Amino acid sequence: EHCFYSAPFFYGLLDHRRFFVSGVRNGMLALKGQFPGGIMEHHDVIRRHLRHIEQLLREHDQWQSVPPLAAAFESTQPFCMDTLQPYEWLQWVLIPRMHALLEGNHPLPNTFAVAPYYEMALVPGHIGREAILDVLLALDAVFADGLS
């Protein structure tokens, strides 16, 4: 399978994966990659990305101590976009649900791509935007391998 990234994001992924460039499409690098280890290492990489997202939200004062009202989680929209702010969804939905799946040894999603939504939802200049996008792109890349 191929993953498509712009060059700046490619360099941020090199520490986690072994990639080779397999082509270019619409100005984006087409990368093929493989994890050097098995499922446990794969899960450790996912956990590391989730902790990094939390760290970034805290560093940028976007981590909340009080959860949104329960009704906010009843949204039928992707990312609860009509009831939660983008960073709220990361904190109150993505991070705890992914940790629960990992800790319970439940199957992880076969397809996973949150970065494209955040590229649109977080306008340029939004606090922490670039750092969060880098981590979300790396997290998406983990799932692109299909090792979950």
Coordinates of N, CA, C and O in Angstrom, one line a residue:
E1 N 0.8 -1.2 0.0 CA 0.0 0.0 0.0 C 0.9 1.2 0.0 O 2.0 1.2 0.5
H2 N 0.3 2.3 -0.5 CA 1.0 3.6 -0.6 C 0.4 4.5 0.4 O -0.8 4.5 0.7
C3 N 1.3 5.4 0.9 CA 0.8 6.5 1.8 C 1.3 7.8 1.1 O 2.4 7.8 0.5
F4 N 0.5 8.8 1.0 CA 0.9 10.0 0.3 C 1.1 11.2 1.3 O 0.2 11.4 2.2
Y5 N 2.3 11.8 1.3 CA 2.6 12.9 2.2 C 3.3 14.0 1.5 O 4.1 13.7 0.6
S6 N 3.2 15.2 2.0 CA 4.0 16.3 1.5 C 5.4 16.1 2.2 O 5.5 15.5 3.2
A7 N 6.4 16.6 1.5 CA 7.8 16.4 2.0 C 8.0 16.8 3.4 O 8.7 16.0 4.1
P8 N 7.5 17.9 4.0 CA 7.8 18.2 5.4 C 7.3 17.1 6.3 O 8.0 16.9 7.3
F9 N 6.2 16.5 6.1 CA 5.7 15.5 7.0 C 6.5 14.2 6.8 O 6.7 13.5 7.8
F10 N 7.1 13.9 5.6 CA 7.9 12.8 5.4 C 9.0 12.7 6.4 O 9.3 11.7 7.0
Y11 N 9.7 13.8 6.6 CA 10.9 13.8 7.4 C 10.6 13.6 8.9 O 11.3 13.0 9.6
G12 N 9.4 14.0 9.3 CA 9.0 13.8 10.7 C 8.6 12.3 11.0 O 8.6 11.9 12.1
L13 N 8.4 11.5 9.9 CA 8.0 10.1 10.1 C 9.2 9.2 10.1 O 9.1 8.1 10.6
L14 N 10.4 9.7 9.7 CA 11.5 8.8 9.5 C 11.9 8.1 10.8 O 12.4 7.0 10.8
D15 N 11.7 8.7 12.0 CA 12.2 8.1 13.2 C 11.3 6.9 13.6 O 11.8 6.1 14.4
H16 N 10.2 6.7 13.1 CA 9.3 5.6 13.5 C 9.2 4.5 12.5 O 8.8 3.4 12.8
R17 N 9.6 4.8 11.2 CA 9.3 3.8 10.2 C 10.5 3.7 9.2 O 11.3 4.6 9.2
R18 N 10.5 2.6 8.5 CA 11.4 2.5 7.4 C 10.6 2.7 6.1 O 9.7 1.9 5.8
F19 N 11.0 3.7 5.4 CA 10.3 4.1 4.2 C 11.2 4.0 3.0 O 12.4 4.2 3.1
F20 N 10.6 3.9 1.8 CA 11.2 4.2 0.6 C 10.2 4.9 -0.3 O 9.0 4.6 -0.2
V21 N 10.7 5.8 -1.1 CA 9.8 6.5 -2.0 C 9.5 5.7 -3.2 O 10.4 5.2 -3.9
S22 N 8.2 5.5 -3.4 CA 7.8 4.6 -4.6 C 7.2 5.4 -5.7 O 6.8 4.9 -6.7
G23 N 7.2 6.8 -5.6 CA 6.7 7.6 -6.7 C 6.2 8.9 -6.1 O 6.3 9.2 -5.0
V24 N 5.7 9.7 -7.1 CA 5.1 11.0 -6.7 C 3.8 11.2 -7.4 O 3.7 10.8 -8.6
R25 N 2.8 11.7 -6.7 CA 1.5 11.9 -7.3 C 1.0 13.3 -6.8 O 0.9 13.5 -5.6
N26 N 0.7 14.1 -7.7 CA 0.2 15.5 -7.4 C 1.1 16.2 -6.4 O 0.6 16.8 -5.5
G27 N 2.4 16.1 -6.6 CA 3.3 16.8 -5.8 C 3.5 16.2 -4.4 O 4.2 16.7 -3.6
M28 N 2.9 15.0 -4.2 CA 3.1 14.3 -2.9 C 3.9 13.1 -3.1 O 3.8 12.4 -4.1
L29 N 4.8 12.8 -2.1 CA 5.6 11.6 -2.1 C 4.7 10.4 -1.8 O 3.9 10.4 -0.9
A30 N 4.9 9.4 -2.6 CA 4.3 8.1 -2.4 C 5.3 7.2 -1.7 O 6.4 7.0 -2.2
L31 N 4.9 6.8 -0.4 CA 5.9 6.1 0.4 C 5.4 4.7 0.6 O 4.2 4.5 0.8
K32 N 6.3 3.8 0.7 CA 6.0 2.4 1.1 C 6.8 2.2 2.4 O 8.0 2.6 2.4
G33 N 6.2 1.6 3.4 CA 7.0 1.5 4.6 C 6.6 0.2 5.3 O 5.6 -0.4 5.0
Q34 N 7.4 -0.1 6.3 CA 7.1 -1.3 7.1 C 7.7 -1.1 8.5 O 8.8 -0.5 8.7
F35 N 7.0 -1.6 9.5 CA 7.5 -1.5 10.8 C 8.5 -2.6 11.0 O 8.4 -3.7 10.5
P36 N 9.6 -2.2 11.8 CA 10.7 -3.2 12.0 C 10.2 -4.3 12.9 O 10.8 -5.4 12.9
G37 N 9.2 -4.1 13.7 CA 8.8 -5.2 14.7 C 7.4 -5.6 14.3 O 6.8 -5.4 13.3
G38 N 6.8 -6.3 15.3 CA 5.4 -6.9 15.1 C 4.4 -6.0 15.7 O 4.5 -4.8 15.9
I39 N 3.2 -6.7 16.0 CA 2.0 -6.0 16.5 C 2.3 -5.2 17.8 O 1.9 -4.1 18.0
M40 N 3.1 -5.8 18.8 CA 3.3 -5.1 20.0 C 4.1 -3.8 19.8 O 3.7 -2.8 20.4
E41 N 5.1 -3.8 18.9 CA 5.8 -2.6 18.6 C 4.8 -1.6 17.9 O 4.8 -0.4 18.2
H42 N 4.0 -2.1 17.1 CA 3.0 -1.3 16.4 C 2.1 -0.6 17.4 O 1.8 0.6 17.3
H43 N 1.6 -1.3 18.4 CA 0.8 -0.8 19.4 C 1.5 0.2 20.3 O 0.9 1.2 20.7
D44 N 2.8 0.0 20.6 CA 3.6 0.9 21.3 C 3.7 2.2 20.6 O 3.7 3.3 21.2
V45 N 3.9 2.2 19.2 CA 4.0 3.4 18.4 C 2.7 4.2 18.5 O 2.7 5.4 18.7
I46 N 1.5 3.5 18.4 CA 0.2 4.2 18.6 C 0.1 4.8 19.9 O -0.3 6.0 20.0
R47 N 0.5 4.1 21.0 CA 0.4 4.7 22.3 C 1.3 5.9 22.4 O 1.0 6.9 23.0
R48 N 2.5 5.9 21.8 CA 3.4 7.0 21.9 C 2.8 8.2 21.2 O 2.9 9.3 21.6
H49 N 2.2 8.0 20.0 CA 1.5 9.1 19.3 C 0.4 9.7 20.2 O 0.2 10.9 20.2
L50 N -0.4 8.8 20.8 CA -1.5 9.3 21.6 C -1.0 10.2 22.8 O -1.5 11.2 23.1
R51 N 0.1 9.7 23.4 CA 0.7 10.5 24.5 C 1.2 11.8 24.0 O 1.2 12.8 24.7
H52 N 1.8 11.8 22.8 CA 2.3 13.0 22.2 C 1.2 14.0 21.9 O 1.4 15.2 22.2
I53 N 0.1 13.5 21.5 CA -1.1 14.4 21.2 C -1.5 15.1 22.5 O -1.7 16.3 22.6
E54 N -1.6 14.2 23.6 CA -2.0 14.8 24.9 C -0.9 15.8 25.4 O -1.3 16.9 25.8
Q55 N 0.3 15.5 25.2 CA 1.4 16.4 25.6 C 1.2 17.8 24.9 O 1.3 18.8 25.5
L56 N 1.0 17.7 23.6 CA 0.9 18.9 22.8 C -0.3 19.8 23.2 O -0.3 21.0 23.3
L57 N -1.5 19.1 23.5 CA -2.7 19.8 23.9 C -2.4 20.5 25.3 O -2.8 21.6 25.5
R58 N -1.7 19.8 26.1 CA -1.4 20.4 27.4 C -0.4 21.6 27.3 O -0.6 22.7 27.9
E59 N 0.6 21.4 26.4 CA 1.6 22.5 26.2 C 0.9 23.7 25.6 O 1.4 24.9 25.9
H60 N -0.1 23.6 24.8 CA -0.7 24.7 24.2 C -2.0 25.1 24.9 O -2.8 25.8 24.4
D61 N -2.1 24.7 26.2 CA -3.3 25.0 27.0 C -4.6 24.7 26.4 O -5.6 25.5 26.5
Q62 N -4.7 23.6 25.7 CA -5.9 23.2 25.1 C -6.5 22.0 25.8 O -7.6 21.5 25.4
W63 N -5.8 21.4 26.8 CA -6.3 20.3 27.5 C -7.3 20.8 28.5 O -7.0 21.7 29.3
Q64 N -8.5 20.1 28.6 CA -9.6 20.6 29.5 C -9.7 19.7 30.7 O -9.5 18.5 30.6
S65 N -10.0 20.3 31.8 CA -10.1 19.5 33.1 C -11.6 19.1 33.3 O -11.9 18.1 34.0
V66 N -12.5 19.7 32.5 CA -13.9 19.3 32.7 C -14.4 18.8 31.3 O -14.3 19.5 30.3
P67 N -15.0 17.6 31.3 CA -15.5 17.1 30.0 C -16.8 17.9 29.5 O -17.5 18.5 30.3
P68 N -17.0 17.9 28.2 CA -18.2 18.5 27.7 C -19.4 17.8 28.2 O -19.4 16.7 28.7
L69 N -20.6 18.4 28.0 CA -21.8 17.8 28.5 C -22.0 16.5 27.7 O -21.6 16.3 26.5
A70 N -22.7 15.5 28.3 CA -22.9 14.2 27.7 C -23.6 14.3 26.3 O -23.3 13.5 25.4
A71 N -24.5 15.2 26.2 CA -25.2 15.4 24.9 C -24.2 15.7 23.7 O -24.5 15.4 22.6
A72 N -23.0 16.3 24.0 CA -22.1 16.6 23.0 C -21.6 15.3 22.3 O -21.2 15.3 21.1
F73 N -21.6 14.2 23.0 CA -21.1 12.9 22.5 C -22.1 12.1 21.7 O -21.9 11.1 21.2
E74 N -23.3 12.6 21.7 CA -24.4 12.0 21.0 C -24.5 12.4 19.5 O -25.4 12.0 18.8
S75 N -23.6 13.2 19.1 CA -23.6 13.7 17.7 C -23.5 12.6 16.7 O -22.9 11.5 17.0
T76 N -24.2 12.7 15.6 CA -24.1 11.8 14.5 C -23.1 12.2 13.4 O -22.9 11.5 12.5
Q77 N -22.5 13.4 13.6 CA -21.5 13.9 12.7 C -20.1 13.3 12.9 O -19.8 13.0 14.1
P78 N -19.3 13.1 11.9 CA -18.0 12.6 12.1 C -17.2 13.6 13.0 O -17.5 14.9 12.9
F79 N -16.4 13.1 13.9 CA -15.6 14.0 14.8 C -16.5 14.8 15.7 O -16.0 15.8 16.3
C80 N -17.8 14.5 15.8 CA -18.7 15.3 16.6 C -18.6 16.8 16.3 O -18.6 17.7 17.1
M81 N -18.3 17.0 15.0 CA -18.0 18.4 14.5 C -19.1 19.4 14.8 O -18.8 20.6 14.9
D82 N -20.3 19.0 15.1 CA -21.3 19.9 15.4 C -21.5 20.2 16.9 O -22.2 21.1 17.3
T83 N -20.8 19.4 17.7 CA -20.9 19.6 19.2 C -19.6 19.7 19.9 O -19.6 20.2 21.1
L84 N -18.5 19.4 19.3 CA -17.2 19.5 20.0 C -16.2 20.3 19.1 O -16.3 20.2 17.9
Q85 N -15.4 21.0 19.8 CA -14.3 21.6 19.1 C -13.3 20.6 18.6 O -13.2 19.5 19.3
P86 N -12.5 20.8 17.6 CA -11.5 19.8 17.2 C -10.6 19.2 18.3 O -10.5 18.0 18.3
Y87 N -10.1 20.0 19.1 CA -9.2 19.5 20.1 C -10.0 18.8 21.2 O -9.4 17.9 21.8
E88 N -11.2 19.1 21.4 CA -12.0 18.4 22.4 C -12.2 17.0 21.9 O -12.2 16.0 22.7
W89 N -12.5 16.8 20.6 CA -12.7 15.4 20.1 C -11.4 14.6 20.3 O -11.5 13.4 20.7
L90 N -10.2 15.2 20.1 CA -9.0 14.4 20.4 C -8.9 14.0 21.8 O -8.6 12.8 22.1
Q91 N -9.2 14.9 22.7 CA -9.1 14.6 24.1 C -10.1 13.7 24.7 O -9.8 12.7 25.4
W92 N -11.4 13.9 24.3 CA -12.5 13.2 24.9 C -13.0 12.0 24.1 O -13.7 11.2 24.7
V93 N -12.5 11.8 22.9 CA -13.0 10.7 22.1 C -11.8 9.9 21.6 O -11.7 8.7 22.0
L94 N -10.9 10.4 20.8 CA -9.9 9.7 20.1 C -8.9 9.0 21.2 O -8.7 7.8 21.2
I95 N -8.4 9.8 22.0 CA -7.4 9.3 23.0 C -7.9 8.2 23.9 O -7.4 7.1 23.9
P96 N -9.1 8.5 24.6 CA -9.6 7.4 25.5 C -10.0 6.2 24.7 O -9.8 5.0 25.2
R97 N -10.7 6.3 23.6 CA -11.1 5.2 22.8 C -10.0 4.3 22.3 O -10.1 3.1 22.3
M98 N -9.0 5.0 21.8 CA -7.8 4.2 21.3 C -7.1 3.5 22.4 O -6.7 2.3 22.2
H99 N -6.9 4.2 23.5 CA -6.3 3.5 24.7 C -7.2 2.3 25.1 O -6.6 1.2 25.4
A100 N -8.5 2.4 25.1 CA -9.4 1.3 25.6 C -9.2 0.2 24.6 O -9.2 -1.0 25.0
L101 N -9.2 0.4 23.3 CA -9.0 -0.7 22.3 C -7.6 -1.4 22.5 O -7.6 -2.6 22.5
L102 N -6.6 -0.6 22.7 CA -5.3 -1.2 22.9 C -5.2 -2.0 24.2 O -4.7 -3.1 24.2
E103 N -5.7 -1.4 25.3 CA -5.6 -2.1 26.6 C -6.4 -3.3 26.6 O -6.1 -4.3 27.3
G104 N -7.6 -3.3 26.0 CA -8.5 -4.5 25.9 C -8.1 -5.5 24.9 O -8.8 -6.5 24.7
N105 N -7.0 -5.3 24.1 CA -6.6 -6.1 23.0 C -7.7 -6.3 22.0 O -7.9 -7.4 21.5
H106 N -8.5 -5.3 21.8 CA -9.6 -5.3 20.8 C -9.0 -5.0 19.4 O -8.0 -4.3 19.3
P107 N -9.7 -5.4 18.4 CA -9.2 -5.1 17.0 C -9.2 -3.5 16.8 O -10.1 -2.9 17.3
L108 N -8.2 -3.1 16.2 CA -8.1 -1.6 15.9 C -8.7 -1.4 14.5 O -8.9 -2.3 13.7
P109 N -9.1 -0.2 14.2 CA -9.7 0.1 12.9 C -8.8 -0.3 11.7 O -7.6 -0.2 11.8
N110 N -9.5 -0.8 10.7 CA -8.7 -1.2 9.5 C -8.3 0.1 8.7 O -7.3 0.1 8.1
T111 N -9.2 1.1 8.7 CA -8.9 2.3 8.0 C -9.0 3.4 9.0 O -9.8 3.4 9.9
F112 N -8.1 4.4 8.9 CA -8.0 5.4 9.9 C -7.3 6.6 9.3 O -6.2 6.5 8.8
A113 N -8.0 7.7 9.3 CA -7.4 9.0 8.8 C -8.1 10.2 9.4 O -9.2 10.5 9.1
V114 N -7.4 10.7 10.4 CA -7.9 11.9 11.1 C -7.3 13.2 10.6 O -7.9 14.2 10.7
A115 N -6.0 13.1 10.1 CA -5.3 14.3 9.7 C -6.0 15.1 8.7 O -6.0 16.4 8.8
P116 N -6.7 14.5 7.7 CA -7.3 15.4 6.7 C -8.4 16.3 7.3 O -8.5 17.4 6.9
Y117 N -9.2 15.8 8.2 CA -10.2 16.6 8.9 C -9.5 17.8 9.6 O -9.9 18.9 9.5
Y118 N -8.4 17.5 10.3 CA -7.8 18.5 11.1 C -7.0 19.5 10.2 O -6.9 20.7 10.6
E119 N -6.6 19.1 9.1 CA -6.0 20.1 8.1 C -7.1 21.1 7.7 O -6.8 22.3 7.5
M120 N -8.3 20.7 7.6 CA -9.4 21.6 7.3 C -10.0 22.3 8.5 O -10.3 23.5 8.4
A121 N -10.2 21.6 9.6 CA -10.8 22.2 10.8 C -10.0 23.2 11.5 O -10.5 24.2 12.1
L122 N -8.7 23.0 11.5 CA -7.8 24.0 12.2 C -7.2 24.9 11.1 O -6.4 24.6 10.3
V123 N -7.6 26.1 11.2 CA -7.2 27.1 10.2 C -5.7 27.5 10.5 O -5.2 27.3 11.6
P124 N -5.0 27.8 9.4 CA -3.6 28.2 9.7 C -3.5 29.3 10.7 O -4.3 30.2 10.8
G125 N -2.5 29.1 11.6 CA -2.4 30.0 12.7 C -3.1 29.6 14.0 O -2.9 30.2 15.1
H126 N -3.9 28.6 13.9 CA -4.6 28.0 15.1 C -3.5 27.5 16.0 O -2.6 26.8 15.6
I127 N -3.7 27.7 17.3 CA -2.7 27.4 18.3 C -2.3 25.9 18.2 O -3.2 25.0 18.3
G128 N -1.1 25.5 18.0 CA -0.6 24.2 18.0 C -0.9 23.4 16.7 O -0.6 22.2 16.6
R129 N -1.4 24.1 15.7 CA -1.9 23.4 14.5 C -0.8 22.5 13.9 O -1.0 21.3 13.6
E130 N 0.3 23.1 13.6 CA 1.3 22.3 12.8 C 1.9 21.2 13.6 O 2.1 20.1 13.1
A131 N 2.1 21.4 14.9 CA 2.6 20.3 15.8 C 1.6 19.1 15.8 O 1.9 17.9 15.7
I132 N 0.3 19.5 16.0 CA -0.7 18.4 16.1 C -0.9 17.7 14.8 O -1.0 16.5 14.7
L133 N -0.8 18.5 13.7 CA -1.0 17.8 12.3 C 0.2 16.9 12.1 O 0.0 15.8 11.5
D134 N 1.4 17.2 12.5 CA 2.5 16.3 12.3 C 2.3 15.0 13.0 O 2.5 13.9 12.5
V135 N 1.8 15.0 14.3 CA 1.5 13.8 15.0 C 0.3 13.0 14.4 O 0.4 11.8 14.3
L136 N -0.7 13.7 14.0 CA -1.9 13.0 13.4 C -1.5 12.4 12.1 O -2.0 11.3 11.8
L137 N -0.7 13.0 11.3 CA -0.2 12.4 10.1 C 0.6 11.1 10.4 O 0.5 10.1 9.7
A138 N 1.4 11.2 11.4 CA 2.2 10.0 11.8 C 1.3 8.9 12.3 O 1.5 7.7 12.0
L139 N 0.3 9.3 13.1 CA -0.6 8.3 13.6 C -1.4 7.6 12.4 O -1.6 6.4 12.3
D140 N -1.9 8.4 11.5 CA -2.5 7.9 10.3 C -1.6 6.9 9.5 O -2.1 5.9 9.0
A141 N -0.4 7.3 9.4 CA 0.6 6.4 8.7 C 0.7 5.0 9.4 O 0.9 4.0 8.7
V142 N 0.6 5.0 10.7 CA 0.7 3.7 11.4 C -0.4 2.8 10.9 O -0.2 1.6 10.6
F143 N -1.6 3.3 10.7 CA -2.8 2.5 10.3 C -2.7 2.2 8.8 O -3.3 1.2 8.3
A144 N -2.0 3.0 8.0 CA -1.9 2.7 6.6 C -1.2 1.4 6.3 O -1.4 0.8 5.2
D145 N -0.4 0.9 7.2 CA 0.3 -0.3 7.0 C -0.6 -1.6 7.2 O -0.2 -2.6 6.8
G146 N -1.7 -1.4 7.8 CA -2.6 -2.5 8.0 C -2.2 -3.5 9.0 O -2.6 -4.6 9.0
L147 N -1.3 -3.1 9.9 CA -0.8 -4.1 11.0 C -1.7 -4.1 12.2 O -1.4 -4.8 13.1
S148 N -2.7 -3.2 12.3 CA -3.5 -3.1 13.5 C -4.2 -4.4 13.7 O -4.6 -4.7 14.8

